[in-house]
């Protein structure tokens, strides 16, 4: 069934793509222009290498300033759109629960969305600052790292050592992001994670507040059709602000009472993995005696399908990386090698999708990672 345009999955994908295209274009453009500078310096001879770092630095700082100038507006747009859509979605849900009566939209919590926007702005600005340091990485790859590579591979020519060091740099892209768990991220992965997390938080906070203002005390979660091992255990369960346990409440549609089990508080479920980054679930109203709870067991087949999807994402990223290698190659030989890797990667995707039945989405193999 087609998702509503203001649903959480559609909202997350739309706002993430809008921000990611800025950062991916900036990263790819910086790498390509840096490659132009290195190629020109190599062609001009040793004397030109003395000015290479300054040239690389100017290019990186220009890119950083461009991206940083847009961070505040992008962050505010992300969280405001998410909060507004969460409010709209909750109002539509309430209208269905009241037999189609149109309920007025209440203002979403502007202050809450603004705070989340400020946090996202801080993250995006930090990502912009890391772009400036790419000049150091690029210069090191063209000089120091190339010399070190030749020591490790004494039979390699200086040109081969330099090309290898440069390939390693381009394959990583702009790096230097480490999360609380110690995992390292590259620029686009970090920005995507930050934007999706902020969108989800702002959307769900607004959605929950709208339902609470309407007098909803008990919640369950949406059934997305594509859960994961972290959130599937919470499908079909009742959550509330109060603690877990058996509860008796008036029937929502007729006389009498209903006894049901509250599985956990919303905060406890969240701490246990619900609403993780990239989670597509939202809270929905639970009406005692009316809402039918649908459980969802995470099966071995679910796990296989999930792992296959993640493998396909990995193969797509490898193709994009090879295309960037080709665009930023220092020599015709390196460009030809990278294009061969592109073809080999695309062949692996064709074989994998044919074997697993997954749909091949060619746009995910393009350099614009905002399509991921």
Tab-separated table of C-alpha atoms in Angstrom:
chain	number	residue	atom	x	y	z
A	1	UNK	CA	0.000	0.000	0.000
A	2	UNK	CA	1.322	3.442	-0.893
A	3	UNK	CA	2.553	5.467	2.057
A	4	UNK	CA	1.060	8.860	2.928
A	5	UNK	CA	3.368	11.717	1.919
A	6	UNK	CA	3.594	12.820	5.545
A	7	UNK	CA	4.284	9.330	6.914
A	8	UNK	CA	7.504	8.798	8.831
A	9	UNK	CA	9.266	6.633	6.171
A	10	UNK	CA	8.451	9.092	3.357
A	11	UNK	CA	9.393	12.089	5.491
A	12	UNK	CA	12.727	10.579	6.533
A	13	UNK	CA	13.669	9.610	2.984
A	14	UNK	CA	12.722	13.028	1.576
A	15	UNK	CA	14.538	15.223	4.086
A	16	UNK	CA	17.594	12.941	4.209
A	17	UNK	CA	17.910	13.087	0.425
A	18	UNK	CA	17.661	16.896	0.430
A	19	UNK	CA	20.525	17.254	2.912
A	20	UNK	CA	22.643	14.397	1.606
A	21	UNK	CA	22.760	15.783	-1.916
A	22	UNK	CA	24.497	18.903	-0.535
A	23	UNK	CA	27.157	16.896	1.301
A	24	UNK	CA	27.712	14.255	-1.359
A	25	UNK	CA	28.074	16.877	-4.089
A	26	UNK	CA	30.488	18.790	-1.848
A	27	UNK	CA	32.572	15.706	-1.051
A	28	UNK	CA	32.701	14.375	-4.588
A	29	UNK	CA	33.437	17.807	-6.027
A	30	UNK	CA	36.226	18.398	-3.522
A	31	UNK	CA	37.832	15.031	-4.257
A	32	UNK	CA	37.629	15.568	-8.027
A	33	UNK	CA	39.055	19.106	-7.843
A	34	UNK	CA	41.791	17.964	-5.467
A	35	UNK	CA	42.721	15.278	-7.982
A	36	UNK	CA	42.968	17.968	-10.677
A	37	UNK	CA	45.366	19.941	-8.474
A	38	UNK	CA	47.526	16.899	-7.725
A	39	UNK	CA	47.639	15.877	-11.390
A	40	UNK	CA	48.672	19.406	-12.402
A	41	UNK	CA	51.385	19.525	-9.731
A	42	UNK	CA	52.777	16.142	-10.779
A	43	UNK	CA	52.838	17.194	-14.414
A	44	UNK	CA	54.603	20.475	-13.605
A	45	UNK	CA	57.405	18.791	-11.671
A	46	UNK	CA	58.885	19.044	-8.156
A	47	UNK	CA	58.819	22.848	-8.053
A	48	UNK	CA	55.012	22.870	-8.264
A	49	UNK	CA	54.663	20.579	-5.249
A	50	UNK	CA	55.671	23.429	-2.927
A	51	UNK	CA	52.405	25.277	-3.622
A	52	UNK	CA	50.213	22.167	-3.753
A	53	UNK	CA	49.243	22.213	-0.073
A	54	UNK	CA	48.110	25.840	-0.201
A	55	UNK	CA	46.032	25.110	-3.301
A	56	UNK	CA	44.431	22.066	-1.679
A	57	UNK	CA	43.756	24.046	1.478
A	58	UNK	CA	42.006	26.853	-0.392
A	59	UNK	CA	39.788	24.347	-2.191
A	60	UNK	CA	38.861	22.548	1.026
A	61	UNK	CA	38.121	25.794	2.860
A	62	UNK	CA	35.943	27.030	0.000
A	63	UNK	CA	33.945	23.799	0.118
A	64	UNK	CA	33.683	23.960	3.909
A	65	UNK	CA	32.371	27.536	3.872
A	66	UNK	CA	29.726	26.657	1.293
A	67	UNK	CA	28.384	23.703	3.253
A	68	UNK	CA	28.619	25.400	6.644
A	69	UNK	CA	26.635	28.393	5.401
A	70	UNK	CA	23.700	26.081	4.734
A	71	UNK	CA	23.826	24.005	7.933
A	72	UNK	CA	21.474	26.129	10.043
A	73	UNK	CA	18.774	26.431	7.380
A	74	UNK	CA	18.968	22.747	6.498
A	75	UNK	CA	18.749	21.641	10.146
A	76	UNK	CA	15.763	23.892	10.838
A	77	UNK	CA	13.997	22.688	7.698
A	78	UNK	CA	14.562	19.045	8.633
A	79	UNK	CA	13.143	19.225	12.143
A	80	UNK	CA	10.320	21.634	11.312
A	81	UNK	CA	9.153	19.450	8.412
A	82	UNK	CA	9.366	16.332	10.574
A	83	UNK	CA	7.404	17.902	13.456
A	84	UNK	CA	4.756	19.316	11.136
A	85	UNK	CA	4.279	15.977	9.364
A	86	UNK	CA	4.153	14.094	12.669
A	87	UNK	CA	1.403	16.417	13.843
A	88	UNK	CA	-0.543	16.060	10.583
A	89	UNK	CA	-0.248	12.269	10.628
A	90	UNK	CA	-1.491	12.098	14.226
A	91	UNK	CA	-4.454	14.352	13.435
A	92	UNK	CA	-5.420	12.083	10.536
A	93	UNK	CA	-5.202	9.055	12.799
A	94	UNK	CA	-7.448	10.742	15.363
A	95	UNK	CA	-9.973	11.636	12.668
A	96	UNK	CA	-10.219	7.970	11.733
A	97	UNK	CA	-10.769	7.055	15.370
A	98	UNK	CA	-13.605	9.588	15.650
A	99	UNK	CA	-15.566	8.222	12.675
A	100	UNK	CA	-14.199	10.717	10.204
A	101	UNK	CA	-14.754	13.910	12.171
A	102	UNK	CA	-12.210	16.462	11.019
A	103	UNK	CA	-10.167	17.579	14.010
A	104	UNK	CA	-8.338	20.902	13.969
A	105	UNK	CA	-4.558	20.744	13.749
A	106	UNK	CA	-2.899	21.874	16.944
A	107	UNK	CA	0.432	23.682	16.650
A	108	UNK	CA	3.282	21.234	16.953
A	109	UNK	CA	5.837	21.882	19.665
A	110	UNK	CA	7.949	24.556	17.981
A	111	UNK	CA	10.375	24.812	20.889
A	112	UNK	CA	11.066	21.077	20.918
A	113	UNK	CA	11.629	21.040	17.161
A	114	UNK	CA	13.920	24.072	17.468
A	115	UNK	CA	16.090	22.357	20.099
A	116	UNK	CA	16.397	19.263	17.936
A	117	UNK	CA	17.244	21.511	15.001
A	118	UNK	CA	20.026	23.166	16.989
A	119	UNK	CA	21.482	19.772	17.884
A	120	UNK	CA	21.381	18.731	14.216
A	121	UNK	CA	22.951	22.037	13.187
A	122	UNK	CA	25.831	21.336	15.572
A	123	UNK	CA	26.364	17.911	13.991
A	124	UNK	CA	26.209	19.249	10.444
A	125	UNK	CA	28.618	22.062	11.306
A	126	UNK	CA	31.040	19.550	12.811
A	127	UNK	CA	30.808	17.538	9.590
A	128	UNK	CA	31.560	20.698	7.602
A	129	UNK	CA	34.645	21.369	9.718
A	130	UNK	CA	35.996	17.899	8.963
A	131	UNK	CA	35.839	18.681	5.233
A	132	UNK	CA	38.503	21.359	5.749
A	133	UNK	CA	40.934	18.730	6.995
A	134	UNK	CA	40.717	16.814	3.724
A	135	UNK	CA	43.482	19.061	2.368
A	136	UNK	CA	45.908	17.544	4.884
A	137	UNK	CA	44.827	14.036	3.909
A	138	UNK	CA	45.139	14.789	0.200
A	139	UNK	CA	48.584	16.354	0.525
A	140	UNK	CA	49.779	13.468	2.679
A	141	UNK	CA	48.490	10.955	0.122
A	142	UNK	CA	50.300	12.778	-2.669
A	143	UNK	CA	53.607	13.047	-0.797
A	144	UNK	CA	54.282	11.417	2.574
A	145	UNK	CA	51.925	8.462	2.184
A	146	UNK	CA	53.283	7.803	-1.285
A	147	UNK	CA	56.832	7.636	0.076
A	148	UNK	CA	55.730	5.284	2.849
A	149	UNK	CA	53.933	3.087	0.321
A	150	UNK	CA	57.136	2.751	-1.702
A	151	UNK	CA	59.027	1.643	1.401
A	152	UNK	CA	56.435	-1.084	1.952
A	153	UNK	CA	56.538	-2.010	-1.748
A	154	UNK	CA	60.169	-1.460	-2.787
A	155	UNK	CA	59.555	-2.817	-6.271
A	156	UNK	CA	56.887	-0.207	-6.929
A	157	UNK	CA	57.809	2.858	-8.947
A	158	UNK	CA	57.240	6.288	-7.344
A	159	UNK	CA	54.242	6.758	-9.628
A	160	UNK	CA	52.750	3.419	-8.621
A	161	UNK	CA	53.255	4.158	-4.926
A	162	UNK	CA	51.651	7.553	-5.316
A	163	UNK	CA	48.695	6.136	-7.217
A	164	UNK	CA	48.152	3.471	-4.538
A	165	UNK	CA	48.221	6.034	-1.716
A	166	UNK	CA	45.768	8.226	-3.630
A	167	UNK	CA	43.417	5.300	-4.322
A	168	UNK	CA	43.314	4.521	-0.606
A	169	UNK	CA	42.418	8.128	0.194
A	170	UNK	CA	39.662	8.352	-2.410
A	171	UNK	CA	38.175	5.012	-1.345
A	172	UNK	CA	37.715	6.396	2.177
A	173	UNK	CA	36.534	9.863	1.183
A	174	UNK	CA	36.156	12.453	3.929
A	175	UNK	CA	36.497	10.561	7.219
A	176	UNK	CA	37.111	11.226	10.891
A	177	UNK	CA	33.706	10.689	12.480
A	178	UNK	CA	33.465	8.384	15.477
A	179	UNK	CA	30.247	7.669	17.370
A	180	UNK	CA	29.813	6.827	21.062
A	181	UNK	CA	30.244	3.126	20.303
A	182	UNK	CA	33.631	3.777	18.713
A	183	UNK	CA	32.440	3.067	15.159
A	184	UNK	CA	34.003	5.136	12.391
A	185	UNK	CA	31.876	6.829	9.730
A	186	UNK	CA	32.638	8.611	6.504
A	187	UNK	CA	31.025	11.964	5.741
A	188	UNK	CA	27.896	10.862	3.895
A	189	UNK	CA	27.156	7.985	6.280
A	190	UNK	CA	27.544	10.272	9.288
A	191	UNK	CA	25.335	13.007	7.828
A	192	UNK	CA	22.678	10.506	6.785
A	193	UNK	CA	22.639	8.961	10.263
A	194	UNK	CA	22.397	12.372	11.935
A	195	UNK	CA	19.603	13.635	9.671
A	196	UNK	CA	17.541	10.453	9.860
A	197	UNK	CA	17.854	10.343	13.646
A	198	UNK	CA	16.842	13.996	14.050
A	199	UNK	CA	13.909	13.562	11.657
A	200	UNK	CA	12.658	10.505	13.474
A	201	UNK	CA	12.926	12.180	16.877
A	202	UNK	CA	11.132	15.367	15.824
A	203	UNK	CA	8.415	13.446	13.968
A	204	UNK	CA	7.703	10.997	16.781
A	205	UNK	CA	7.772	13.675	19.486
A	206	UNK	CA	5.207	15.778	17.611
A	207	UNK	CA	3.090	12.728	16.748
A	208	UNK	CA	3.068	11.540	20.355
A	209	UNK	CA	2.296	15.009	21.749
A	210	UNK	CA	-0.681	15.358	19.391
A	211	UNK	CA	-2.132	12.041	20.526
A	212	UNK	CA	-1.496	12.828	24.192
A	213	UNK	CA	-3.261	16.183	23.893
A	214	UNK	CA	-6.269	14.295	22.526
A	215	UNK	CA	-6.403	12.175	25.691
A	216	UNK	CA	-4.639	9.028	24.456
A	217	UNK	CA	-2.911	7.293	27.378
A	218	UNK	CA	-1.963	3.962	25.818
A	219	UNK	CA	-0.047	3.275	22.646
A	220	UNK	CA	1.096	0.510	20.384
A	221	UNK	CA	3.439	0.859	17.417
A	222	UNK	CA	2.767	0.889	13.704
A	223	UNK	CA	3.314	-2.314	11.742
A	224	UNK	CA	5.675	-1.296	8.980
A	225	UNK	CA	5.877	-4.601	7.154
A	226	UNK	CA	9.685	-4.338	7.373
A	227	UNK	CA	10.680	-4.542	11.029
A	228	UNK	CA	14.094	-5.520	12.287
A	229	UNK	CA	15.260	-7.652	15.176
A	230	UNK	CA	15.311	-4.644	17.525
A	231	UNK	CA	11.780	-3.366	16.969
A	232	UNK	CA	9.831	-6.490	15.938
A	233	UNK	CA	9.422	-7.616	19.593
A	234	UNK	CA	7.429	-4.434	20.311
A	235	UNK	CA	4.872	-4.892	17.561
A	236	UNK	CA	1.594	-6.030	19.079
A	237	UNK	CA	2.513	-4.730	22.533
A	238	UNK	CA	0.918	-1.931	24.565
A	239	UNK	CA	3.144	0.890	25.807
A	240	UNK	CA	2.355	3.740	28.167
A	241	UNK	CA	3.960	6.464	30.237
A	242	UNK	CA	3.258	4.404	33.349
A	243	UNK	CA	5.113	1.196	34.184
A	244	UNK	CA	4.525	-2.329	32.922
A	245	UNK	CA	1.793	-4.519	34.349
A	246	UNK	CA	-1.832	-5.555	34.090
A	247	UNK	CA	-4.297	-2.679	33.646
A	248	UNK	CA	-8.081	-2.471	33.679
A	249	UNK	CA	-9.661	0.446	31.824
A	250	UNK	CA	-13.132	1.365	30.472
A	251	UNK	CA	-13.965	-0.115	27.079
A	252	UNK	CA	-13.352	2.550	24.426
A	253	UNK	CA	-16.574	1.913	22.493
A	254	UNK	CA	-19.199	0.523	24.893
A	255	UNK	CA	-20.025	-0.065	28.538
A	256	UNK	CA	-17.789	-2.304	30.614
A	257	UNK	CA	-14.095	-2.632	31.234
A	258	UNK	CA	-11.142	-4.283	29.525
A	259	UNK	CA	-8.108	-5.827	31.169
A	260	UNK	CA	-4.872	-5.835	29.196
A	261	UNK	CA	-1.121	-5.946	29.695
A	262	UNK	CA	1.183	-2.955	29.405
A	263	UNK	CA	4.538	-4.307	28.235
A	264	UNK	CA	6.739	-1.354	29.164
A	265	UNK	CA	6.976	2.383	29.293
A	266	UNK	CA	7.776	4.134	26.025
A	267	UNK	CA	11.152	5.118	27.419
A	268	UNK	CA	11.946	1.509	28.402
A	269	UNK	CA	11.042	0.248	24.926
A	270	UNK	CA	13.176	2.971	23.374
A	271	UNK	CA	16.137	2.034	25.573
A	272	UNK	CA	15.702	-1.594	24.464
A	273	UNK	CA	16.025	-0.718	20.764
A	274	UNK	CA	12.690	0.668	19.573
A	275	UNK	CA	13.069	3.860	17.499
A	276	UNK	CA	16.692	3.075	16.698
A	277	UNK	CA	18.310	5.032	13.832
A	278	UNK	CA	16.503	4.214	10.572
A	279	UNK	CA	13.526	2.732	12.486
A	280	UNK	CA	10.281	3.315	10.545
A	281	UNK	CA	7.878	2.878	13.474
A	282	UNK	CA	5.644	5.467	15.073
A	283	UNK	CA	3.404	5.291	18.120
A	284	UNK	CA	-0.280	4.786	17.387
A	285	UNK	CA	-3.255	5.022	19.712
A	286	UNK	CA	-4.316	1.915	21.610
A	287	UNK	CA	-8.045	1.976	22.439
A	288	UNK	CA	-8.975	-0.649	25.073
A	289	UNK	CA	-11.292	-3.252	23.602
A	290	UNK	CA	-11.138	-1.766	20.093
A	291	UNK	CA	-7.549	-1.874	18.851
A	292	UNK	CA	-6.523	-5.261	17.485
A	293	UNK	CA	-2.925	-5.999	18.376
A	294	UNK	CA	-0.830	-7.662	15.725
A	295	UNK	CA	2.287	-9.465	16.870
A	296	UNK	CA	5.282	-9.917	14.619
A	297	UNK	CA	7.870	-12.612	15.242
A	298	UNK	CA	11.375	-12.122	13.858
A	299	UNK	CA	11.994	-15.344	11.947
A	300	UNK	CA	15.060	-16.878	10.398
A	301	UNK	CA	13.678	-15.857	6.996
A	302	UNK	CA	13.304	-12.264	8.216
A	303	UNK	CA	16.911	-12.324	9.341
A	304	UNK	CA	18.053	-13.721	5.977
A	305	UNK	CA	16.111	-11.084	4.047
A	306	UNK	CA	17.522	-8.344	6.260
A	307	UNK	CA	21.094	-9.585	5.795
A	308	UNK	CA	20.578	-9.848	2.024
A	309	UNK	CA	19.353	-6.263	1.941
A	310	UNK	CA	22.407	-5.109	3.864
A	311	UNK	CA	24.678	-7.069	1.512
A	312	UNK	CA	23.076	-5.367	-1.476
A	313	UNK	CA	23.637	-1.947	0.124
A	314	UNK	CA	27.311	-2.912	0.576
A	315	UNK	CA	27.615	-3.918	-3.089
A	316	UNK	CA	25.985	-0.644	-4.175
A	317	UNK	CA	28.398	1.387	-2.055
A	318	UNK	CA	31.332	-0.489	-3.608
A	319	UNK	CA	30.166	0.441	-7.115
A	320	UNK	CA	29.793	4.093	-6.120
A	321	UNK	CA	33.267	4.026	-4.568
A	322	UNK	CA	34.747	2.626	-7.788
A	323	UNK	CA	33.014	5.331	-9.835
A	324	UNK	CA	34.508	7.989	-7.579
A	325	UNK	CA	37.901	6.305	-7.978
A	326	UNK	CA	37.514	6.636	-11.740
A	327	UNK	CA	36.477	10.297	-11.524
A	328	UNK	CA	39.462	11.157	-9.292
A	329	UNK	CA	42.097	8.885	-10.861
A	330	UNK	CA	45.552	10.407	-11.256
A	331	UNK	CA	46.517	8.402	-14.351
A	332	UNK	CA	44.732	6.816	-17.336
A	333	UNK	CA	45.803	3.406	-16.016
A	334	UNK	CA	44.133	4.082	-12.650
A	335	UNK	CA	40.994	5.283	-14.408
A	336	UNK	CA	40.853	2.120	-16.506
A	337	UNK	CA	41.403	-0.017	-13.399
A	338	UNK	CA	38.586	1.761	-11.552
A	339	UNK	CA	36.188	1.381	-14.489
A	340	UNK	CA	36.973	-2.343	-14.569
A	341	UNK	CA	36.077	-2.500	-10.866
A	342	UNK	CA	32.808	-0.693	-11.632
A	343	UNK	CA	31.880	-3.332	-14.208
A	344	UNK	CA	32.876	-6.164	-11.872
A	345	UNK	CA	30.818	-4.639	-9.051
A	346	UNK	CA	27.778	-4.258	-11.286
A	347	UNK	CA	28.134	-7.886	-12.336
A	348	UNK	CA	28.144	-8.932	-8.674
A	349	UNK	CA	24.950	-6.935	-8.108
A	350	UNK	CA	23.260	-8.567	-11.115
A	351	UNK	CA	24.178	-12.027	-9.849
A	352	UNK	CA	23.144	-11.257	-6.260
A	353	UNK	CA	19.757	-9.761	-7.136
A	354	UNK	CA	19.017	-12.640	-9.519
A	355	UNK	CA	19.869	-15.155	-6.804
A	356	UNK	CA	17.996	-13.464	-3.940
A	357	UNK	CA	15.055	-11.959	-5.824
A	358	UNK	CA	15.833	-8.463	-4.527
A	359	UNK	CA	15.001	-5.567	-6.822
A	360	UNK	CA	18.008	-3.887	-8.382
A	361	UNK	CA	17.726	-0.102	-8.052
A	362	UNK	CA	20.262	1.325	-10.455
A	363	UNK	CA	19.973	4.845	-9.069
A	364	UNK	CA	21.572	3.549	-5.865
A	365	UNK	CA	24.710	2.780	-7.860
A	366	UNK	CA	25.126	6.385	-8.967
A	367	UNK	CA	27.590	8.721	-7.287
A	368	UNK	CA	24.813	10.836	-5.792
A	369	UNK	CA	24.459	8.891	-2.526
A	370	UNK	CA	21.355	10.929	-1.619
A	371	UNK	CA	19.491	8.252	-3.553
A	372	UNK	CA	20.439	5.603	-0.986
